[in-house]
XYZ file of C-alpha atoms in Angstrom:
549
model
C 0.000 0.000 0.000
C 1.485 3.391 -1.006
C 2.197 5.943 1.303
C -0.516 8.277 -0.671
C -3.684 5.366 0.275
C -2.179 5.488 3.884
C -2.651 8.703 4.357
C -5.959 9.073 2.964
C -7.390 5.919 4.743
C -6.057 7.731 8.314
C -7.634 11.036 7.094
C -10.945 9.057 6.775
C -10.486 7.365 10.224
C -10.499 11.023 11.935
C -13.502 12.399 10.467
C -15.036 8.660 11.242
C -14.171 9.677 14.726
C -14.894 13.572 15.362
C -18.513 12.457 13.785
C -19.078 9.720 16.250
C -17.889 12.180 19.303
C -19.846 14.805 18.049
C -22.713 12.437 18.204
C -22.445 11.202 21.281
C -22.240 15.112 22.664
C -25.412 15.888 21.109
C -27.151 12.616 22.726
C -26.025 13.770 25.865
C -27.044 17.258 25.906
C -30.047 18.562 28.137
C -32.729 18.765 26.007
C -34.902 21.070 27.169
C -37.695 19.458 29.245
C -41.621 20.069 28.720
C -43.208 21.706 31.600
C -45.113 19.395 34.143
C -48.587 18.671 33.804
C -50.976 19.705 36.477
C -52.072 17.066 38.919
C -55.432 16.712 38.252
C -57.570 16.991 41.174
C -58.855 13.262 43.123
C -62.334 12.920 42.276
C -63.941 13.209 45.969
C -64.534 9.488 47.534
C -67.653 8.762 48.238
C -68.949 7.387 51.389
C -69.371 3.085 50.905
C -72.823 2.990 51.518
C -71.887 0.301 54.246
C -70.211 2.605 56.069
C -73.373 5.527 55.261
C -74.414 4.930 58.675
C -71.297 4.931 61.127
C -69.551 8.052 59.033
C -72.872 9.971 59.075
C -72.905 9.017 62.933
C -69.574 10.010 63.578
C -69.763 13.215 61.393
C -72.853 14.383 63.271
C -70.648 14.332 66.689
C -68.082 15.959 64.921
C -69.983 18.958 63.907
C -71.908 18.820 67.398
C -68.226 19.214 68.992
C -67.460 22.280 67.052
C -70.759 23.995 67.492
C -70.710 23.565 71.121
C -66.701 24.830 71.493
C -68.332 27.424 69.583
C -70.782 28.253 71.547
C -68.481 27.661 75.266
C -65.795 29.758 74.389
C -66.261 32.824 75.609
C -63.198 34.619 74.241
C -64.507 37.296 71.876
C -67.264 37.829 74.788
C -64.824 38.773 77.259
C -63.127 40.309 75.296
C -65.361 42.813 73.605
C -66.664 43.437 77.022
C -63.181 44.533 78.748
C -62.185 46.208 75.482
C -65.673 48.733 76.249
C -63.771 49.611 79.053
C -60.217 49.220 78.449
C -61.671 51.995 74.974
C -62.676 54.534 78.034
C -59.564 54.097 80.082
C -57.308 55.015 76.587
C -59.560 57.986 76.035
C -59.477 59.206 79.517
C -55.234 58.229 79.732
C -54.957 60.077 76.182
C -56.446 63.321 77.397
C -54.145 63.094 80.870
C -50.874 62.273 78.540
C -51.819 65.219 76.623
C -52.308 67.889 79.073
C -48.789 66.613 80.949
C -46.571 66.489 78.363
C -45.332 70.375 79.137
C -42.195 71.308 80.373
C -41.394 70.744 83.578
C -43.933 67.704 84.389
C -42.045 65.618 87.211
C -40.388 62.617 86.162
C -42.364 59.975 88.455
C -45.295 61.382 86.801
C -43.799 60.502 83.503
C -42.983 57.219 84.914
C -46.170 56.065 86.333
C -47.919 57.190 83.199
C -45.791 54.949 81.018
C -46.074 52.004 83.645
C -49.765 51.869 83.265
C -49.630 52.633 79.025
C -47.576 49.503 79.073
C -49.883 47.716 81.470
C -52.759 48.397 78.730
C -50.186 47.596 75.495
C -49.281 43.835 77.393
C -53.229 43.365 77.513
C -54.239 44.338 74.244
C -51.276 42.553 72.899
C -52.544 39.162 74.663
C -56.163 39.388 73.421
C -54.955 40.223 69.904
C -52.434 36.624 70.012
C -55.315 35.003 71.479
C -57.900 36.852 68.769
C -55.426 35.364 66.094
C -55.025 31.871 67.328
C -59.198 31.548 67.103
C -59.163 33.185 63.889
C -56.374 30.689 62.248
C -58.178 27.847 64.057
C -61.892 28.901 62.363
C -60.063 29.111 59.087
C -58.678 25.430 59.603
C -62.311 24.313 60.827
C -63.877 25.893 57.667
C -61.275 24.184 55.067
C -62.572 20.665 57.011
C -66.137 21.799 56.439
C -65.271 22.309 52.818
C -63.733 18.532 52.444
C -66.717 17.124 54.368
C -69.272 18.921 52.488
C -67.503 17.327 48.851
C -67.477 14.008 50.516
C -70.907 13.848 51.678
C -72.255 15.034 48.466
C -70.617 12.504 46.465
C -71.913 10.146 48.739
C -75.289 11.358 47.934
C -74.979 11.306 44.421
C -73.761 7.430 44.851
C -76.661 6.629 47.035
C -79.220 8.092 44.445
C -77.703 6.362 41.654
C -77.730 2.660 44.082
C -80.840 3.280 44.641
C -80.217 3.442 48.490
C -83.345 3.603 50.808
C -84.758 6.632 52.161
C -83.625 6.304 55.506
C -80.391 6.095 54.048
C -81.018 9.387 51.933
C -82.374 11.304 54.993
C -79.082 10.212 56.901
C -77.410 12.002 54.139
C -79.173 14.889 54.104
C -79.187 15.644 57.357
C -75.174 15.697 57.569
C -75.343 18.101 54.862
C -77.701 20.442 55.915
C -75.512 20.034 59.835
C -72.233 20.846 57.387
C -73.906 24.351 55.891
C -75.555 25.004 59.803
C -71.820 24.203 61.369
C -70.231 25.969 58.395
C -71.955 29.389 58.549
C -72.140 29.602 62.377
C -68.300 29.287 61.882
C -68.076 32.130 58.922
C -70.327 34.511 61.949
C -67.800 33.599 64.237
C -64.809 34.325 62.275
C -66.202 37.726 61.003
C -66.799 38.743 64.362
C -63.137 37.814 65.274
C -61.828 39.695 62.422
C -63.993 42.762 63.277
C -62.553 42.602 67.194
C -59.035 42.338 66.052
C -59.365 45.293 64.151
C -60.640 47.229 66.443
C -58.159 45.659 69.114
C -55.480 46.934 66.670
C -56.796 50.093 66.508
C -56.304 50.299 70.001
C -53.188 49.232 70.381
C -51.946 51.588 68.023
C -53.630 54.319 70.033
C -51.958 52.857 73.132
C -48.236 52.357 71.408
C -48.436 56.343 70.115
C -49.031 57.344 73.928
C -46.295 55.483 74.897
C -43.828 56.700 72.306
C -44.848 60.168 73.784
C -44.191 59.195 77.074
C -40.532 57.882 76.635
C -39.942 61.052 74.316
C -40.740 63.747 77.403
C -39.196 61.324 79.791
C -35.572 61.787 77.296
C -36.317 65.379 76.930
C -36.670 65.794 80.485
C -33.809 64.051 81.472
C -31.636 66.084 78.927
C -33.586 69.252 80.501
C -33.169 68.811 83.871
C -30.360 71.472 84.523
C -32.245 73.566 81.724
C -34.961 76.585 82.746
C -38.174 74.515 80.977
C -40.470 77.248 82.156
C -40.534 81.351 83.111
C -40.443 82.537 86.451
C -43.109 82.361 88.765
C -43.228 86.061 89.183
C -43.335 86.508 85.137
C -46.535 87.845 83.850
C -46.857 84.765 81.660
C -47.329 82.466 84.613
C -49.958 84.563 85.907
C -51.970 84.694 82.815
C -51.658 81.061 82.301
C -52.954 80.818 85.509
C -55.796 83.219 84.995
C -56.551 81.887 81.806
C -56.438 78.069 82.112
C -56.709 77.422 85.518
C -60.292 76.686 86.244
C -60.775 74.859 82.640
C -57.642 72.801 83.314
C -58.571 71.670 86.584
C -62.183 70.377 85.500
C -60.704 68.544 82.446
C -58.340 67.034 84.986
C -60.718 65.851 88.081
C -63.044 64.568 84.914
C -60.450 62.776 83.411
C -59.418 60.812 86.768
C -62.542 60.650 87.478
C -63.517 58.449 84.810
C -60.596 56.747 85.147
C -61.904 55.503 89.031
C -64.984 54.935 88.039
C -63.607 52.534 84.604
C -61.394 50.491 87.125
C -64.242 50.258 89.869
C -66.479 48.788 86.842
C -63.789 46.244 85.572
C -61.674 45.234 88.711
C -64.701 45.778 91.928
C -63.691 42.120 92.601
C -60.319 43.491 93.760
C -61.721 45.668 96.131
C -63.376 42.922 98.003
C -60.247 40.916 97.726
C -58.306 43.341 99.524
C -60.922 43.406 102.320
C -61.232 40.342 103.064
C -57.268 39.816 103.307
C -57.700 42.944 106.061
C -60.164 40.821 107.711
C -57.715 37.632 107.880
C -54.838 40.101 109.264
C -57.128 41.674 111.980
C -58.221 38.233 112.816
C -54.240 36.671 112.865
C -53.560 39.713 115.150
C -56.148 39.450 117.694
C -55.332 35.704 118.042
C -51.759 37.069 118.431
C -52.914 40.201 121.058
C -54.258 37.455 123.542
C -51.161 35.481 124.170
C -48.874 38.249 123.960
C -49.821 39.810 126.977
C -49.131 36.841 129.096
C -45.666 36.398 127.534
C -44.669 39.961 128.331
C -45.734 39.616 131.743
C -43.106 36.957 132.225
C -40.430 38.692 129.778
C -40.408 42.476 130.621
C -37.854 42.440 127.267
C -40.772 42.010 124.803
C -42.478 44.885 126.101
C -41.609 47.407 123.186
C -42.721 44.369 120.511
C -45.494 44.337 122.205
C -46.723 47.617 121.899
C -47.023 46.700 118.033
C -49.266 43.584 118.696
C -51.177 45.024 121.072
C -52.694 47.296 118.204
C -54.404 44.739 115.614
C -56.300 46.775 113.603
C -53.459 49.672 112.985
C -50.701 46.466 112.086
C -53.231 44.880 110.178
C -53.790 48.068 107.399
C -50.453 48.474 107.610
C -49.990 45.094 105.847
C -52.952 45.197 104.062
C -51.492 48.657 102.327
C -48.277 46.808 101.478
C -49.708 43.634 100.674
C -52.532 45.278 98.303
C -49.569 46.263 95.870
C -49.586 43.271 94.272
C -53.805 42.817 93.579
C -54.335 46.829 92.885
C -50.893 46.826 91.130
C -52.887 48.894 87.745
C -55.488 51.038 89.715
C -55.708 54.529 89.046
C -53.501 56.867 90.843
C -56.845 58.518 92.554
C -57.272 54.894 94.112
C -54.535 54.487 95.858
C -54.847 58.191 97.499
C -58.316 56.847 98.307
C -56.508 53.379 100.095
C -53.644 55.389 101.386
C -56.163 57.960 103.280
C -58.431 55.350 104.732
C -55.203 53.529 106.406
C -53.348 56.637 107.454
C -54.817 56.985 110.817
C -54.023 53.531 112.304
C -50.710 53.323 110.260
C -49.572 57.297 112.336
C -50.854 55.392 115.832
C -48.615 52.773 115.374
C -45.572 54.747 114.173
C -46.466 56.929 117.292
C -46.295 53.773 119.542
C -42.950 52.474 117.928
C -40.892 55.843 117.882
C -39.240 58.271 120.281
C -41.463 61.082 121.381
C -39.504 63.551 120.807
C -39.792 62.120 116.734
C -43.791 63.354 117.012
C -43.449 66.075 114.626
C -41.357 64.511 112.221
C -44.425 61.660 111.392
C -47.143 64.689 111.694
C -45.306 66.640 109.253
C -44.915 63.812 106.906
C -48.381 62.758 107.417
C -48.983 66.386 105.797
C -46.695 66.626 103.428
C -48.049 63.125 101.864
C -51.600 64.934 101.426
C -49.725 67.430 99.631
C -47.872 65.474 97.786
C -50.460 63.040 96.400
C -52.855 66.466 95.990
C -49.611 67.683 93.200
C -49.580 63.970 91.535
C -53.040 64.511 91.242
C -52.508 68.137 89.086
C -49.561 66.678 87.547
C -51.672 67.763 84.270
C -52.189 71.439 85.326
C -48.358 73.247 85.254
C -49.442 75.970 87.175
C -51.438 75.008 90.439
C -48.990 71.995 90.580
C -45.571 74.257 90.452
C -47.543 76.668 92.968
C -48.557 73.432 95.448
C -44.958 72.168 95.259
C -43.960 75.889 96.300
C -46.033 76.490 99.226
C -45.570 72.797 100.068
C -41.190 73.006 100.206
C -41.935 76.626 102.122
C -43.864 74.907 104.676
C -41.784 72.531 104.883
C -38.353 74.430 105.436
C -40.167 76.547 107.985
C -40.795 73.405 110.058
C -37.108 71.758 109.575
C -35.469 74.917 111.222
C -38.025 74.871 113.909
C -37.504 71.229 114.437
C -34.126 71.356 114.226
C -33.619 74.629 116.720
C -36.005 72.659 119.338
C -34.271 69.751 119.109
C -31.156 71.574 120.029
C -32.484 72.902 122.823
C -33.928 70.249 124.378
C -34.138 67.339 123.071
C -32.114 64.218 124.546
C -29.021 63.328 123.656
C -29.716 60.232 121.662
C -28.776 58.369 118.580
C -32.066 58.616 117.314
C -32.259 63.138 118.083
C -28.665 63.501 116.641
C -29.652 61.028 113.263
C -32.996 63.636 113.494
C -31.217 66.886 113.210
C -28.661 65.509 110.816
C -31.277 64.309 108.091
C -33.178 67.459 108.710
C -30.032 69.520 107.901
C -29.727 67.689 104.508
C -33.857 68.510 104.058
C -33.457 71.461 104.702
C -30.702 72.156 102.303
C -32.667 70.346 99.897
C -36.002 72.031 100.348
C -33.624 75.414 99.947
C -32.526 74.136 96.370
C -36.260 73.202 95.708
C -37.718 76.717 96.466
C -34.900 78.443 94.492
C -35.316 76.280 91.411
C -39.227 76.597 91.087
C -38.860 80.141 91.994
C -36.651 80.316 88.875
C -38.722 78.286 86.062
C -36.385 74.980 86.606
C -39.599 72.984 87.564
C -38.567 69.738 86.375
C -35.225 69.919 88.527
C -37.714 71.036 91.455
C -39.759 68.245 91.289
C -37.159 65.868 90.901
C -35.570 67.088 94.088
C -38.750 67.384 95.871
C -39.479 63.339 94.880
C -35.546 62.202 95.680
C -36.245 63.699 99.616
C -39.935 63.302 100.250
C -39.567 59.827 98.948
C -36.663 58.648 100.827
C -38.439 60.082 103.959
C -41.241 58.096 103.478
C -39.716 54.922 102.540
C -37.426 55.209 106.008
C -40.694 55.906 108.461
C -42.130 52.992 106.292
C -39.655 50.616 106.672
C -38.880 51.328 110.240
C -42.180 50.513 111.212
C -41.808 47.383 108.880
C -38.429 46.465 110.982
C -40.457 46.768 114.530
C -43.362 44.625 113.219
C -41.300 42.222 111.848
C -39.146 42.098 115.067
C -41.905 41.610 116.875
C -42.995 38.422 114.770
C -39.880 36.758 115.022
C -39.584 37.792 119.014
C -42.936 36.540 119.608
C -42.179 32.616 117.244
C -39.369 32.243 119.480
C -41.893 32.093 122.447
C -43.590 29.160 120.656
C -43.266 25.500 119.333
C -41.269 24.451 117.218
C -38.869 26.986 118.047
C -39.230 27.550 121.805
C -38.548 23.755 122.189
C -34.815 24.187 120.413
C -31.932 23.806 122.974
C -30.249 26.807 121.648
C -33.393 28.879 121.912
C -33.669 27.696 125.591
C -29.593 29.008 126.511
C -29.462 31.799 124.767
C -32.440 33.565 123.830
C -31.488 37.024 124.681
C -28.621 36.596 122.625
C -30.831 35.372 120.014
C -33.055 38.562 120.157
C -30.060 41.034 120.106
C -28.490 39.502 116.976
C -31.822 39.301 115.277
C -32.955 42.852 116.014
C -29.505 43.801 115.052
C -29.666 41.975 111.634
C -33.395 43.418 110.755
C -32.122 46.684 111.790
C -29.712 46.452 108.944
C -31.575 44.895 106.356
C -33.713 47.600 106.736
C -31.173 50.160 106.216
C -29.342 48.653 103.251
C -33.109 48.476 101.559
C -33.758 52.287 102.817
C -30.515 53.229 100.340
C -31.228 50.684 97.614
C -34.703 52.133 97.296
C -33.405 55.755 98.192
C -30.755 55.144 95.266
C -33.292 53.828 93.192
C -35.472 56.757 93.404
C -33.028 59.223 93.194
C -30.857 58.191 90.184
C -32.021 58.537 86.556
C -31.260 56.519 84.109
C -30.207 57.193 80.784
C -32.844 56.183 78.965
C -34.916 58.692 81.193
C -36.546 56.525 83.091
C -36.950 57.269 86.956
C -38.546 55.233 89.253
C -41.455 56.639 89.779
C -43.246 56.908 93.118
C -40.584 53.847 93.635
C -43.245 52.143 94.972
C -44.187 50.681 91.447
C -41.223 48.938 91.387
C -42.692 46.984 93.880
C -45.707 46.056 92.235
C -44.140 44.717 89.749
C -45.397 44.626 85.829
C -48.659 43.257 86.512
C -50.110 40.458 85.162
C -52.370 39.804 82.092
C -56.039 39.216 82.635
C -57.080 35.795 80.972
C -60.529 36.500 78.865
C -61.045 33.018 77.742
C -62.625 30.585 80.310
């Protein structure tokens, strides 16, 4: 074979082979792929008419189950009822947030209005979760009813064409006709659902805005505190703002809270009687106390200061009912808890007067005054002008009695711990007060109020808690006079010992909690949150009312 045919035969070979490659290539390419069919929808499945009898039986309890949940569930009840209300408390709250929010509204009043906005933002959040969890589960219900209703007519269209018996037809019918029944009671139900949600979320949204304002004058008044947020009170704009808005100001204000009581009374009496009957059960605990006391003191002259506590049942038991009633009334109105506080002032002053020194008399009348006071300027927090002129007359009073106090007890008053602890706070009042008067004098009202809160409060929470100590002491003194713990061996040796170390350790819990709280109320935050009348703090968030039962 020539060298010529060689060639040609190999040039034939390649091509042979780039076709056979290039074949393969194309085979192997994607080709593009033709979209999927729809599934065609299952034909419904009928019923066997067998089984006509047992499904229909079974499908009638179904659909009685639903319409009696239905009809048990009281959750869009409750809660269109308590949103009535909960609508007048936002409309009475919106009118109070907007008459405070001026300059120099005190910070605890800030606070204590956006405590109880985010009491009523927690509730309506928690009916609308529970409005959407019915409204998902009707839409679930109604997608079943939509399935049954297909099957159940297929079955009737196989038992006409079988030629079943009446009875059987009946049977039929009647599940149908229980399906539409079950099926537009549902559709009501979900409507009304739907239209409570909306109007839950209108609320809420009403609720969220006052709170936004809220936290945006507690900021600003933070940032403003050293800054003069209003004119001097000898400026003739005070006193035509006072002419002029005075008397409108103060009816719009007593309305407002008025409403606001009368809401809460309507929604939460229940509470009230709560609270009453836990008074009763302390009075009762106490006198049972009172009648053993006396014969224990008799043989231990030591226990005669615990007992003057116990030997006054009613006054101990307001005492704790006040601090115990923080945690039912934690979201009444402001106006109810002057109402509470007022009612248990009286017994709460006779025992404070039986537990201190009486050369300390003045000190628990004066604060017994300046509390009125006090609660009387929460009260028109919402009215600049009266409430900068109450806080005025209030600190003026009050420094007049603090050097009088202070120049009696030098003369002569005893030479106790106690007196010289007296005339030491008083100094620091008194140099408070000063910086009160001269700020409110000068248009720094929110720096005034703040002041007046940091000293008034820590005043109160010391009488408070002193009391609490003696009371408590008391207890403890008293258990260690009964079984179990009078039958201990170490109780037996070395009681007195016992007593002194326990007195000594109340003594000091009490005054490590008088700075925490006094701390508490007197720093501010950054965010611009202070604790408002501190006693919130104890009260804690407050819990959720269920609606569903």
């Amino acid at each position: 074979m020539t060298l010529a045919r060689r060639a040609a035969l190999l040039l034939v070979g390649l091509l042979l082979l780039c076709f056979a490659f290039g074949a393969q290539a194309q085979d192997a390419s994607p080709s593009p792929t033709a979209p999927p069919s729809p599934t065609p929808t299952p034909a419904p499945t009928a019923v066997p008419l067998p089984d006509i009898v047992s499904s229909s039986d079974s499908t009638s309890e179904g659909l009685n189950d639903i319409r009696s949940e239905l009809s048990s569930n009281k959750t869009v009840d409750n809660i269109t009822r308590e949103l009535a209300a909960t609508t007048k408390e936002i409309d009475a709250r919106e009118l109070e947030t907007r008459r405070i929010l001026r300059p120099g509204v005190p910070l605890e009043t800030l606070g204590d209005f956006e405590t109880r906005w985010q009491k009523l933002a927690d509730q309506l959040t928690a009916w609308g979760r529970q409005l959407t969890d019915r409204a998902t589960a009707h839409d679930r219900e109604l997608t079943q009813m939509s399935a049954t209703r297909t099957t159940w007519k297929a079955t009737l269209e196989l038992a006409g064409k079988s030629n079943a018996p009446p009875e059987v037809m009946q049977r039929i019918n009647q599940v149908l006709q229980g399906i539409d029944a079950t099926e537009e009671m549902l559709q009501n139900r979900r409507a009304a659902v739907l239209s409570l949600q909306t109007r839950v979320a209108e609320q809420t949204q009403r609720v969220n805005s006052g709170l936004r304002s809220i936290r945006s004058a507690q900021s600003a008044a933070v940032n403003r505190l050293w800054v003069q947020d209003s004119p001097p009170i000898w400026s003739p704009e005070v006193r035509t703002a006072a002419a002029q808005s005075l008397g409108r100001d103060s009816q719009v204000s007593l309305g407002a809270q008025a409403a606001l009581v009368r809401n809460y009374l309507e929604r939460e009496w229940t509470k009230l009687i709560y609270v009453a009957l836990l008074f009763i059960a302390f009075v009762f605990i106490m006198l049972r106390v009172k009648r053993h006391v006396a014969r224990w003191t008799d043989k231990d002259r030591a226990l005669d200061r615990t007992n003057r506590v116990l030997q006054l049942p009613f006054s101990t038991a307001s005492l704790l009912t006040l601090i115990s009633a923080r945690l039912i009334l934690h979201d009444a109105p402001r106006a109810v808890w002057l109402i509470l506080a007022t009612l248990a002032l009286i017994p709460i002053v006779v025992l404070l007067r039986r537990l201190i020194d009486r050369h300390l008399f003045p000190i628990v009348n004066a604060l017994v005054v300046f509390y009125f006071v006090a609660q009387l300027r929460v009260l028109a927090a919402s009215i600049p002008v009266l409430s900068r002129i109450i806080l005025l007359l209030e600190t003026v009073g009050g420094l007049i009695f603090l050097i009088w106090f202070i120049r009696a007890r030098r003369r002569s008053g005893p030479r106790t711990t106690s007196n010289k602890t007296a005339r030491v706070a008083g100094s620091i009042a008194v140099a408070g007060f000063g910086a009160i008067i001269v700020a409110d004098l000068l248009g720094y009202v929110a720096l005034a109020n703040y002041l007046s809160v940091a000293i008034l409060t820590s005043a109160y929470f010391a009488v408070a808690l002193y009391a609490a100590a003696r009371i408590l002491e008391g207890l403890v003194f008293f258990g260690l006079q009964i079984r179990p713990l009078a039958s201990l061996a170490v109780v037996q040796r070395q009681r007195p010992l016992l007593r002194r170390r326990i007195a000594r350790l109340i003594e000091v819990a009490a005054i490590v909690t008088w700075v925490l709280l006094a701390l508490t109320c007197v720093l501010v935050t950054r965010s611009g949150h202070q604790p408002d009348d501190c006693l919130t703090q104890c009260r804690g968030r407050g819990a959720v009312r269920s609606t569903s039962r």
